[in-house]
């Protein structure tokens, strides 16, 4: 690639942050109060940063298509490559339900009916209805071209700016709220105490913020001075993600009364800020509508993305031909894979029918997704050790 067309540090930082930026996790982070700072540092140092650096080496060493599946397959054989592809696919089942569960509360807030948005049956109906509509559209049309970057702007960037502006304005007006999740500061609140281990249930949700960071390694061949730019870019991008999440989560934690946070309702603090500032609640309605459109477009991108790993392993002969997973339509999408995952996602969604506590379902789904994804990261870590032993002379553009 010509030097003039190489990606610079600033562009790479923006592209990396776009992979992990989300507003969905902010209520989960806020629910931990002051201890969110400790949890966030731990998640970055022991989870996100090692994964990003390991992926940087593997991604430049093995640049063919396949990502984590290719890395593990090269190091440990076809069987473990299949396991990796399988795990990356099945993490979608609880993961997509968790993402789609925000649609119900967002619709409720869009039309000013907060109670309806928090009804578990209404949330279930929204997940099933919209996910199947998106599935059908992805089978009929090339939806990747329809969404583009609109979903990221509507679902992430603009909402984050709105939350920061309103949260800071409310903080200036009210100061620290002692009755909130944050409460008054003390050094002891930074460390989760044995008396209050309940915040540990949110640690997986905080770690989940950084899942997908390994995908930044695909940009390495396009970077100017890759070795230096990748390392600096990853550190700066992670610092940006930490600041973005902690600033917003602190503002939310200082507003929501202790014990009343709604994990799947990102509009809850917006409504509270409207009341504190005396601003019209139509801001919350517009905010909710923007985010719901963003979530739907992002869901659409995920319908076909991970399914392609299963199509690849089917073509490698690791799945029975009778499944038909190897057959694709003119958009390169396997109808059988997509329908199978939609049925499985629908079954996971039924948790909202059998469990009335919306917060508990959201946490269960988040934790399940994070644990499955963490298993992939364990396999990737084993892969880099095996390749250092088995193929020490293999060219490593980034080490």
Coordinates of N, CA and C in Angstrom, one line a residue, residues 14-237:
X14 N -9.8 6.3 16.3 CA -11.2 6.5 16.0 C -11.9 5.2 15.6
X15 N -11.2 4.4 14.7 CA -11.7 3.2 14.2 C -11.8 2.1 15.3
X16 N -10.8 2.1 16.2 CA -10.8 1.2 17.3 C -11.9 1.5 18.3
X17 N -12.0 2.7 18.6 CA -13.1 3.1 19.6 C -14.5 2.8 19.0
X18 N -14.6 2.9 17.7 CA -15.9 2.7 17.1 C -16.3 1.2 17.3
X19 N -15.3 0.3 17.4 CA -15.6 -1.1 17.5 C -16.3 -1.4 18.9
X20 N -15.9 -0.7 19.9 CA -16.4 -1.0 21.3 C -17.3 0.1 21.9
X21 N -17.4 1.3 21.3 CA -18.2 2.3 21.8 C -19.7 1.9 21.9
X22 N -20.3 2.1 23.0 CA -21.7 1.8 23.2 C -22.3 2.6 24.4
X23 N -23.6 2.9 24.4 CA -24.2 3.5 25.5 C -25.0 2.4 26.4
X24 N -25.1 1.2 25.8 CA -25.9 0.2 26.5 C -25.3 -0.2 27.9
X25 N -24.0 -0.2 28.0 CA -23.3 -0.6 29.2 C -23.3 0.4 30.3
X26 N -23.6 1.7 30.0 CA -23.5 2.7 31.0 C -24.3 2.5 32.3
X27 N -25.6 2.1 32.2 CA -26.3 1.8 33.5 C -25.7 0.7 34.3
X28 N -25.1 -0.3 33.7 CA -24.5 -1.4 34.4 C -23.2 -0.9 35.2
X29 N -22.5 0.0 34.5 CA -21.3 0.6 35.1 C -21.7 1.5 36.3
X30 N -22.7 2.3 36.0 CA -23.2 3.3 37.0 C -23.7 2.6 38.3
X31 N -24.2 1.3 38.1 CA -24.8 0.6 39.3 C -23.7 0.2 40.3
X32 N -22.5 0.3 39.9 CA -21.4 -0.1 40.9 C -20.9 1.1 41.7
X33 N -21.4 2.3 41.5 CA -21.0 3.4 42.2 C -19.5 3.8 42.0
X34 N -18.9 4.2 43.1 CA -17.5 4.6 43.1 C -16.5 3.4 42.7
X35 N -16.9 2.2 43.0 CA -16.1 1.0 42.7 C -15.9 0.8 41.2
X36 N -16.7 1.5 40.4 CA -16.6 1.4 38.9 C -15.2 1.7 38.4
X37 N -14.5 2.6 39.1 CA -13.2 3.0 38.7 C -12.2 1.8 38.9
X38 N -12.3 1.1 40.0 CA -11.5 -0.1 40.2 C -11.8 -1.2 39.2
X39 N -13.1 -1.4 39.0 CA -13.5 -2.5 38.1 C -13.0 -2.2 36.6
X40 N -13.1 -0.9 36.3 CA -12.8 -0.5 34.9 C -11.3 -0.6 34.7
X41 N -10.5 -0.2 35.6 CA -9.0 -0.4 35.5 C -8.6 -1.9 35.4
X42 N -9.3 -2.7 36.3 CA -9.0 -4.1 36.3 C -9.4 -4.7 34.9
X43 N -10.6 -4.4 34.4 CA -11.0 -4.9 33.1 C -10.1 -4.5 31.9
X44 N -9.5 -3.3 32.0 CA -8.6 -2.9 30.9 C -7.2 -3.6 31.0
X45 N -6.7 -3.6 32.3 CA -5.3 -4.2 32.5 C -5.3 -5.7 32.3
X46 N -6.3 -6.4 32.8 CA -6.2 -7.8 32.8 C -7.1 -8.5 31.7
X47 N -7.8 -7.7 30.9 CA -8.8 -8.2 29.9 C -8.5 -7.6 28.5
X48 N -8.8 -6.3 28.4 CA -8.8 -5.6 27.1 C -7.4 -5.5 26.5
X49 N -6.5 -5.0 27.3 CA -5.1 -4.7 26.8 C -4.4 -6.0 26.4
X50 N -4.4 -7.0 27.2 CA -3.7 -8.3 26.7 C -4.3 -8.8 25.5
X51 N -5.7 -8.8 25.4 CA -6.4 -9.3 24.2 C -6.0 -8.5 23.0
X52 N -5.9 -7.2 23.1 CA -5.6 -6.3 22.0 C -4.2 -6.6 21.5
X53 N -3.2 -6.7 22.4 CA -1.8 -6.9 22.0 C -1.6 -8.3 21.4
X54 N -2.2 -9.3 22.0 CA -2.1 -10.7 21.5 C -2.7 -10.7 20.0
X55 N -3.8 -10.1 19.9 CA -4.5 -10.1 18.6 C -3.7 -9.3 17.5
X56 N -2.9 -8.3 18.0 CA -2.1 -7.6 17.1 C -1.0 -8.4 16.5
X57 N -0.4 -9.3 17.3 CA 0.7 -10.2 16.8 C 0.1 -11.2 15.9
X58 N -1.0 -11.9 16.3 CA -1.6 -13.0 15.5 C -2.2 -12.4 14.2
X59 N -2.8 -11.2 14.3 CA -3.5 -10.7 13.1 C -2.5 -10.3 12.0
X60 N -1.3 -9.9 12.4 CA -0.3 -9.5 11.4 C 0.5 -10.8 10.9
X61 N 0.6 -11.8 11.7 CA 1.3 -13.0 11.4 C 0.5 -13.9 10.4
X62 N -0.9 -13.9 10.7 CA -1.8 -14.7 9.9 C -2.8 -13.8 9.3
X63 N -2.6 -13.3 8.1 CA -3.4 -12.2 7.5 C -4.6 -12.7 6.6
X64 N -4.7 -14.0 6.5 CA -5.8 -14.5 5.7 C -7.2 -14.3 6.4
X65 N -8.3 -14.5 5.7 CA -9.6 -14.4 6.4 C -9.8 -15.5 7.4
X66 N -10.5 -15.1 8.5 CA -10.9 -16.1 9.5 C -10.7 -15.5 10.9
X67 N -9.7 -14.6 11.1 CA -9.6 -14.0 12.4 C -9.3 -15.0 13.5
X68 N -9.9 -14.9 14.7 CA -9.7 -15.9 15.8 C -9.7 -17.3 15.4
X69 N -10.7 -17.7 14.5 CA -10.8 -19.1 14.1 C -9.5 -19.6 13.4
X70 N -9.0 -18.7 12.5 CA -7.8 -19.0 11.8 C -6.6 -19.1 12.7
X71 N -6.5 -18.2 13.7 CA -5.4 -18.2 14.6 C -5.3 -19.5 15.4
X72 N -6.5 -19.9 16.0 CA -6.5 -21.1 16.8 C -6.3 -22.3 16.0
X73 N -6.9 -22.3 14.8 CA -6.8 -23.5 13.9 C -5.3 -23.7 13.5
X74 N -4.6 -22.6 13.2 CA -3.2 -22.8 12.8 C -2.3 -23.3 14.0
X75 N -2.6 -22.8 15.2 CA -1.8 -23.2 16.4 C -2.2 -24.6 16.9
X76 N -3.5 -24.9 16.9 CA -4.0 -26.1 17.7 C -4.8 -27.1 16.8
X77 N -4.9 -26.8 15.5 CA -5.6 -27.8 14.7 C -7.1 -27.4 14.4
X78 N -7.6 -28.2 13.4 CA -8.9 -27.9 12.9 C -10.0 -28.0 13.9
X79 N -9.9 -29.0 14.8 CA -10.9 -29.2 15.8 C -11.1 -27.9 16.7
X80 N -10.0 -27.4 17.2 CA -10.1 -26.2 18.0 C -10.5 -25.0 17.2
X81 N -10.1 -24.9 16.0 CA -10.6 -23.9 15.1 C -12.1 -23.9 15.0
X82 N -12.7 -25.1 14.9 CA -14.1 -25.2 14.8 C -14.7 -24.7 16.2
X83 N -14.1 -25.1 17.3 CA -14.7 -24.7 18.6 C -14.7 -23.2 18.7
X84 N -13.7 -22.6 18.2 CA -13.6 -21.1 18.3 C -14.7 -20.5 17.4
X85 N -14.9 -21.0 16.2 CA -16.0 -20.5 15.4 C -17.3 -20.7 16.0
X86 N -17.5 -21.9 16.6 CA -18.8 -22.2 17.3 C -19.1 -21.2 18.4
X87 N -18.0 -21.0 19.3 CA -18.2 -20.1 20.4 C -18.5 -18.7 19.9
X88 N -17.8 -18.2 18.9 CA -18.1 -16.9 18.4 C -19.5 -16.7 17.8
X89 N -20.1 -17.8 17.4 CA -21.4 -17.8 16.9 C -22.4 -17.9 18.0
X90 N -22.3 -18.8 18.9 CA -23.3 -19.0 20.0 C -23.3 -17.9 21.0
X91 N -22.2 -17.1 21.1 CA -22.3 -15.9 22.0 C -23.3 -14.9 21.6
X92 N -23.6 -15.0 20.2 CA -24.7 -14.1 19.7 C -26.0 -14.4 20.3
X93 N -26.3 -15.6 20.7 CA -27.7 -16.0 21.1 C -28.1 -15.2 22.3
X94 N -27.4 -15.2 23.5 CA -27.7 -14.3 24.6 C -27.4 -12.9 24.3
X95 N -26.3 -12.7 23.5 CA -25.8 -11.3 23.2 C -26.8 -10.5 22.5
X96 N -27.4 -11.0 21.4 CA -28.3 -10.3 20.6 C -29.6 -10.0 21.4
X97 N -30.0 -11.0 22.2 CA -31.2 -10.7 23.1 C -30.9 -9.6 24.0
X98 N -29.7 -9.5 24.6 CA -29.4 -8.5 25.5 C -29.4 -7.1 24.8
X99 N -28.8 -7.1 23.6 CA -28.9 -5.8 22.9 C -30.3 -5.4 22.5
X100 N -31.1 -6.4 22.0 CA -32.5 -6.1 21.6 C -33.4 -5.8 22.7
X101 N -33.0 -6.2 23.9 CA -33.9 -5.9 25.1 C -34.0 -4.4 25.4
X102 N -33.1 -3.6 24.9 CA -33.1 -2.2 25.1 C -34.2 -1.5 24.2
X103 N -34.7 -2.3 23.2 CA -35.7 -1.7 22.3 C -37.0 -1.4 23.0
X104 N -37.5 -2.3 23.8 CA -38.8 -2.1 24.5 C -38.8 -0.8 25.4
X105 N -37.8 -0.6 26.3 CA -37.8 0.6 27.1 C -37.6 1.8 26.2
X106 N -36.8 1.7 25.1 CA -36.6 2.9 24.3 C -38.0 3.3 23.6
X107 N -38.7 2.3 23.1 CA -40.0 2.6 22.5 C -41.0 3.2 23.5
X108 N -41.0 2.7 24.8 CA -41.8 3.2 25.8 C -41.5 4.7 26.1
X109 N -40.2 5.0 26.1 CA -39.8 6.4 26.4 C -40.0 7.3 25.1
X110 N -39.9 6.7 23.9 CA -40.2 7.5 22.7 C -41.6 8.0 22.7
X111 N -42.6 7.2 23.2 CA -44.0 7.6 23.2 C -44.5 8.0 24.6
X112 N -43.5 8.2 25.5 CA -43.9 8.8 26.8 C -44.6 7.8 27.8
X113 N -44.4 6.5 27.5 CA -45.1 5.5 28.4 C -44.0 4.6 29.0
X114 N -43.4 5.1 30.1 CA -42.2 4.5 30.7 C -42.6 3.1 31.3
X115 N -43.8 3.0 31.9 CA -44.2 1.8 32.5 C -44.3 0.6 31.5
X116 N -44.9 1.0 30.3 CA -45.0 0.0 29.3 C -43.7 -0.5 28.8
X117 N -42.7 0.4 28.7 CA -41.4 0.0 28.2 C -40.6 -0.9 29.2
X118 N -41.0 -0.9 30.4 CA -40.4 -1.8 31.4 C -41.2 -3.0 31.7
X119 N -42.3 -3.3 31.0 CA -43.0 -4.5 31.1 C -42.3 -5.6 30.4
X120 N -42.1 -6.7 31.1 CA -41.3 -7.8 30.5 C -41.9 -8.5 29.3
X121 N -43.3 -8.5 29.3 CA -43.9 -9.1 28.1 C -43.8 -8.1 26.9
X122 N -43.8 -6.8 27.1 CA -43.6 -5.9 26.0 C -42.2 -5.9 25.5
X123 N -41.2 -6.1 26.4 CA -39.8 -6.3 26.0 C -39.7 -7.5 25.1
X124 N -40.3 -8.6 25.6 CA -40.2 -9.9 24.8 C -40.8 -9.7 23.4
X125 N -42.0 -9.1 23.3 CA -42.6 -8.9 22.0 C -41.8 -8.1 21.1
X126 N -41.1 -7.0 21.6 CA -40.2 -6.2 20.8 C -39.0 -7.0 20.3
X127 N -38.4 -7.8 21.2 CA -37.2 -8.6 20.8 C -37.6 -9.5 19.6
X128 N -38.7 -10.3 19.8 CA -39.1 -11.3 18.8 C -39.5 -10.6 17.5
X129 N -40.3 -9.6 17.6 CA -40.9 -8.9 16.4 C -39.8 -8.3 15.6
X130 N -39.0 -7.5 16.2 CA -38.0 -6.7 15.4 C -36.8 -7.6 15.0
X131 N -36.4 -8.6 15.8 CA -35.3 -9.5 15.3 C -35.7 -10.3 14.1
X132 N -37.0 -10.8 14.1 CA -37.4 -11.6 12.9 C -37.6 -10.7 11.7
X133 N -38.1 -9.5 11.9 CA -38.2 -8.5 10.8 C -36.8 -8.3 10.2
X134 N -35.8 -8.0 11.0 CA -34.4 -7.7 10.6 C -33.9 -9.0 9.9
X135 N -34.2 -10.2 10.4 CA -33.7 -11.4 9.8 C -34.2 -11.6 8.4
X136 N -35.5 -11.4 8.2 CA -36.1 -11.5 6.9 C -35.5 -10.4 5.9
X137 N -35.4 -9.2 6.4 CA -34.8 -8.1 5.5 C -33.4 -8.5 5.1
X138 N -32.6 -9.1 6.0 CA -31.2 -9.5 5.7 C -31.1 -10.6 4.7
X139 N -32.2 -11.4 4.6 CA -32.2 -12.5 3.7 C -32.7 -12.0 2.3
X140 N -33.5 -10.9 2.3 CA -34.0 -10.4 1.0 C -33.2 -9.3 0.4
X141 N -32.5 -8.5 1.2 CA -31.8 -7.4 0.7 C -30.3 -7.3 1.3
X142 N -29.5 -6.5 0.6 CA -28.1 -6.3 1.1 C -28.2 -5.2 2.1
X143 N -28.5 -5.5 3.4 CA -28.7 -4.6 4.4 C -27.4 -3.9 4.9
X144 N -26.3 -4.5 4.6 CA -25.0 -3.9 5.0 C -24.9 -2.5 4.3
X145 N -25.4 -2.4 3.1 CA -25.3 -1.1 2.4 C -26.3 -0.1 2.9
X146 N -27.4 -0.6 3.4 CA -28.5 0.3 3.9 C -28.1 1.1 5.1
X147 N -27.5 0.4 6.1 CA -27.2 1.0 7.4 C -26.0 2.0 7.3
X148 N -24.8 1.5 6.8 CA -23.6 2.3 6.8 C -23.2 2.6 8.2
X149 N -22.8 3.9 8.3 CA -22.3 4.4 9.7 C -23.4 5.1 10.4
X150 N -24.7 5.1 9.8 CA -25.8 5.8 10.5 C -26.0 5.3 11.9
X151 N -26.0 3.9 12.0 CA -26.3 3.3 13.3 C -25.3 3.7 14.4
X152 N -24.0 3.9 14.1 CA -23.1 4.3 15.1 C -23.3 5.7 15.5
X153 N -23.7 6.6 14.6 CA -23.9 8.0 14.9 C -25.2 8.1 15.8
X154 N -26.3 7.5 15.3 CA -27.6 7.6 16.0 C -27.5 6.8 17.4
X155 N -26.9 5.7 17.4 CA -26.9 4.8 18.5 C -25.8 5.0 19.5
X156 N -24.7 5.7 19.1 CA -23.6 5.9 20.1 C -23.1 7.4 20.2
X157 N -22.6 7.9 19.1 CA -21.9 9.2 19.2 C -22.8 10.4 19.7
X158 N -23.9 10.6 19.0 CA -24.8 11.7 19.4 C -25.4 11.5 20.8
X159 N -25.9 10.2 21.2 CA -26.4 10.0 22.5 C -25.4 10.3 23.6
X160 N -24.1 9.9 23.4 CA -23.0 10.1 24.4 C -22.8 11.6 24.6
X161 N -22.8 12.4 23.6 CA -22.7 13.8 23.7 C -23.9 14.4 24.5
X162 N -25.1 14.0 24.1 CA -26.3 14.5 24.8 C -26.2 14.2 26.3
X163 N -25.8 12.9 26.6 CA -25.7 12.5 28.0 C -24.7 13.3 28.8
X164 N -23.5 13.6 28.2 CA -22.5 14.4 28.8 C -22.9 15.8 29.1
X165 N -23.6 16.4 28.1 CA -24.0 17.8 28.3 C -25.1 17.9 29.4
X166 N -26.1 17.0 29.3 CA -27.1 17.1 30.3 C -26.6 16.7 31.7
X167 N -25.8 15.6 31.8 CA -25.3 15.2 33.1 C -24.4 16.2 33.8
X168 N -23.6 16.9 33.0 CA -22.7 17.9 33.6 C -23.5 19.1 34.0
X169 N -24.5 19.5 33.2 CA -25.4 20.6 33.6 C -26.2 20.3 34.9
X170 N -26.6 19.0 35.0 CA -27.4 18.6 36.2 C -26.4 18.6 37.4
X171 N -25.2 18.1 37.2 CA -24.2 18.1 38.3 C -23.9 19.5 38.9
X172 N -23.7 20.4 37.9 CA -23.5 21.8 38.3 C -24.7 22.4 39.2
X173 N -25.9 22.0 38.8 CA -27.1 22.5 39.5 C -27.3 21.9 40.8
X174 N -27.1 20.5 41.0 CA -27.4 19.8 42.2 C -26.2 19.5 43.1
X175 N -25.0 19.3 42.5 CA -23.9 18.9 43.2 C -24.0 17.4 43.4
X176 N -23.2 16.8 44.3 CA -23.2 15.4 44.6 C -24.5 15.0 45.4
X177 N -25.2 14.0 44.9 CA -26.5 13.6 45.5 C -26.2 12.4 46.5
X178 N -26.3 12.6 47.8 CA -26.0 11.6 48.7 C -26.9 10.4 48.7
X179 N -28.1 10.5 48.1 CA -29.1 9.4 48.0 C -29.0 8.6 46.7
X180 N -27.9 8.9 45.9 CA -27.8 8.2 44.6 C -26.8 7.0 44.8
X181 N -26.6 6.3 43.6 CA -25.7 5.2 43.6 C -24.3 5.7 43.9
X182 N -23.9 6.9 43.6 CA -22.6 7.5 43.8 C -22.4 7.8 45.3
X183 N -23.3 8.7 45.8 CA -23.2 9.2 47.1 C -22.0 10.0 47.4
X184 N -21.7 10.3 48.6 CA -20.5 11.1 48.9 C -19.3 10.2 48.8
X185 N -18.1 10.8 48.4 CA -16.9 10.0 48.2 C -16.2 9.6 49.5
X186 N -15.7 8.4 49.5 CA -14.7 8.0 50.5 C -13.7 7.0 49.8
X187 N -12.5 6.9 50.2 CA -11.5 6.1 49.6 C -11.9 4.6 49.6
X188 N -12.6 4.3 50.7 CA -13.1 2.9 50.9 C -14.1 2.4 49.9
X189 N -14.8 3.4 49.3 CA -15.8 3.0 48.3 C -15.2 2.6 46.9
X190 N -13.9 2.9 46.7 CA -13.3 2.5 45.5 C -13.1 1.0 45.4
X191 N -13.0 0.4 46.6 CA -12.7 -1.1 46.7 C -14.0 -1.8 47.1
X192 N -14.5 -2.8 46.3 CA -15.7 -3.5 46.7 C -15.5 -4.2 48.0
X193 N -16.3 -3.9 49.0 CA -16.1 -4.5 50.3 C -16.9 -5.8 50.4
X194 N -16.5 -6.6 51.4 CA -17.1 -7.9 51.6 C -18.5 -7.7 52.1
X195 N -18.9 -6.5 52.6 CA -20.2 -6.3 53.0 C -21.1 -5.9 51.8
X196 N -20.5 -5.6 50.7 CA -21.2 -5.2 49.5 C -20.7 -5.8 48.3
X197 N -20.7 -7.1 48.2 CA -20.2 -7.9 47.1 C -21.2 -7.9 45.9
X198 N -22.3 -7.3 46.1 CA -23.4 -7.4 45.1 C -22.9 -6.7 43.8
X199 N -22.0 -5.7 43.9 CA -21.5 -5.1 42.7 C -20.7 -6.0 41.8
X200 N -20.2 -7.1 42.3 CA -19.4 -8.1 41.5 C -20.2 -8.6 40.4
X201 N -21.5 -8.7 40.5 CA -22.3 -9.2 39.4 C -22.3 -8.3 38.2
X202 N -21.8 -7.1 38.4 CA -21.7 -6.2 37.2 C -20.4 -6.2 36.5
X203 N -19.4 -6.9 37.1 CA -18.0 -6.9 36.5 C -18.0 -7.5 35.1
X204 N -18.8 -8.5 34.9 CA -18.8 -9.1 33.5 C -19.4 -8.1 32.5
X205 N -20.4 -7.3 33.0 CA -20.9 -6.3 32.1 C -19.9 -5.2 31.7
X206 N -19.1 -4.9 32.7 CA -18.0 -3.9 32.5 C -17.0 -4.4 31.6
X207 N -16.6 -5.7 31.8 CA -15.6 -6.3 30.9 C -16.2 -6.4 29.4
X208 N -17.5 -6.6 29.3 CA -18.2 -6.8 28.0 C -18.0 -5.6 27.1
X209 N -17.8 -4.4 27.8 CA -17.6 -3.2 27.0 C -16.5 -3.4 25.9
X210 N -15.5 -4.2 26.3 CA -14.2 -4.3 25.5 C -14.2 -5.5 24.6
X211 N -15.3 -6.3 24.6 CA -15.3 -7.4 23.6 C -15.4 -6.9 22.2
X212 N -14.6 -7.5 21.3 CA -14.5 -7.0 20.0 C -13.3 -6.2 19.7
X213 N -12.5 -5.9 20.8 CA -11.3 -5.1 20.6 C -10.3 -5.8 19.8
X214 N -10.4 -7.2 19.7 CA -9.4 -7.9 18.9 C -9.5 -7.6 17.4
X215 N -10.7 -7.1 17.0 CA -10.9 -6.9 15.6 C -10.1 -5.7 15.1
X216 N -9.5 -4.9 16.0 CA -8.7 -3.7 15.6 C -7.4 -4.2 14.9
X217 N -7.0 -5.5 15.1 CA -5.8 -6.0 14.5 C -5.9 -6.1 13.0
X218 N -7.1 -6.1 12.5 CA -7.3 -6.2 11.0 C -6.7 -4.9 10.3
X219 N -6.6 -3.8 11.1 CA -6.1 -2.5 10.5 C -4.6 -2.4 10.4
X220 N -3.9 -3.4 11.1 CA -2.4 -3.3 11.2 C -1.7 -3.2 9.8
X221 N -2.1 -4.0 8.8 CA -1.4 -3.9 7.5 C -1.5 -2.5 6.9
X222 N -2.5 -1.8 7.3 CA -2.8 -0.5 6.7 C -2.2 0.7 7.5
X223 N -1.5 0.4 8.6 CA -1.0 1.5 9.4 C 0.3 2.0 9.0
X224 N 0.5 3.3 9.2 CA 1.8 3.9 9.0 C 2.7 3.6 10.2
X225 N 3.9 3.0 10.0 CA 4.8 2.6 11.1 C 4.0 1.7 12.1
X226 N 3.5 0.6 11.7 CA 2.5 -0.3 12.3 C 2.9 -0.6 13.8
X227 N 4.2 -1.0 14.0 CA 4.5 -1.4 15.4 C 4.3 -0.3 16.4
X228 N 4.7 0.9 16.1 CA 4.6 2.0 17.1 C 3.2 2.5 17.1
X229 N 2.5 2.7 15.9 CA 1.2 3.2 15.8 C 0.2 2.3 16.5
X230 N 0.3 1.0 16.3 CA -0.7 0.1 16.9 C -0.7 0.1 18.4
X231 N 0.5 0.1 19.0 CA 0.6 0.0 20.5 C 0.1 1.4 21.0
X232 N 0.6 2.5 20.5 CA 0.2 3.8 21.0 C -1.3 4.0 20.8
X233 N -1.8 3.6 19.6 CA -3.2 3.7 19.3 C -4.1 2.9 20.3
X234 N -3.7 1.7 20.6 CA -4.5 0.8 21.5 C -4.6 1.4 22.9
X235 N -3.4 1.9 23.4 CA -3.4 2.6 24.7 C -4.3 3.8 24.7
X236 N -4.2 4.6 23.7 CA -5.0 5.9 23.7 C -6.5 5.5 23.5
X237 N -6.8 4.6 22.6 CA -8.2 4.2 22.4 C -8.8 3.6 23.7

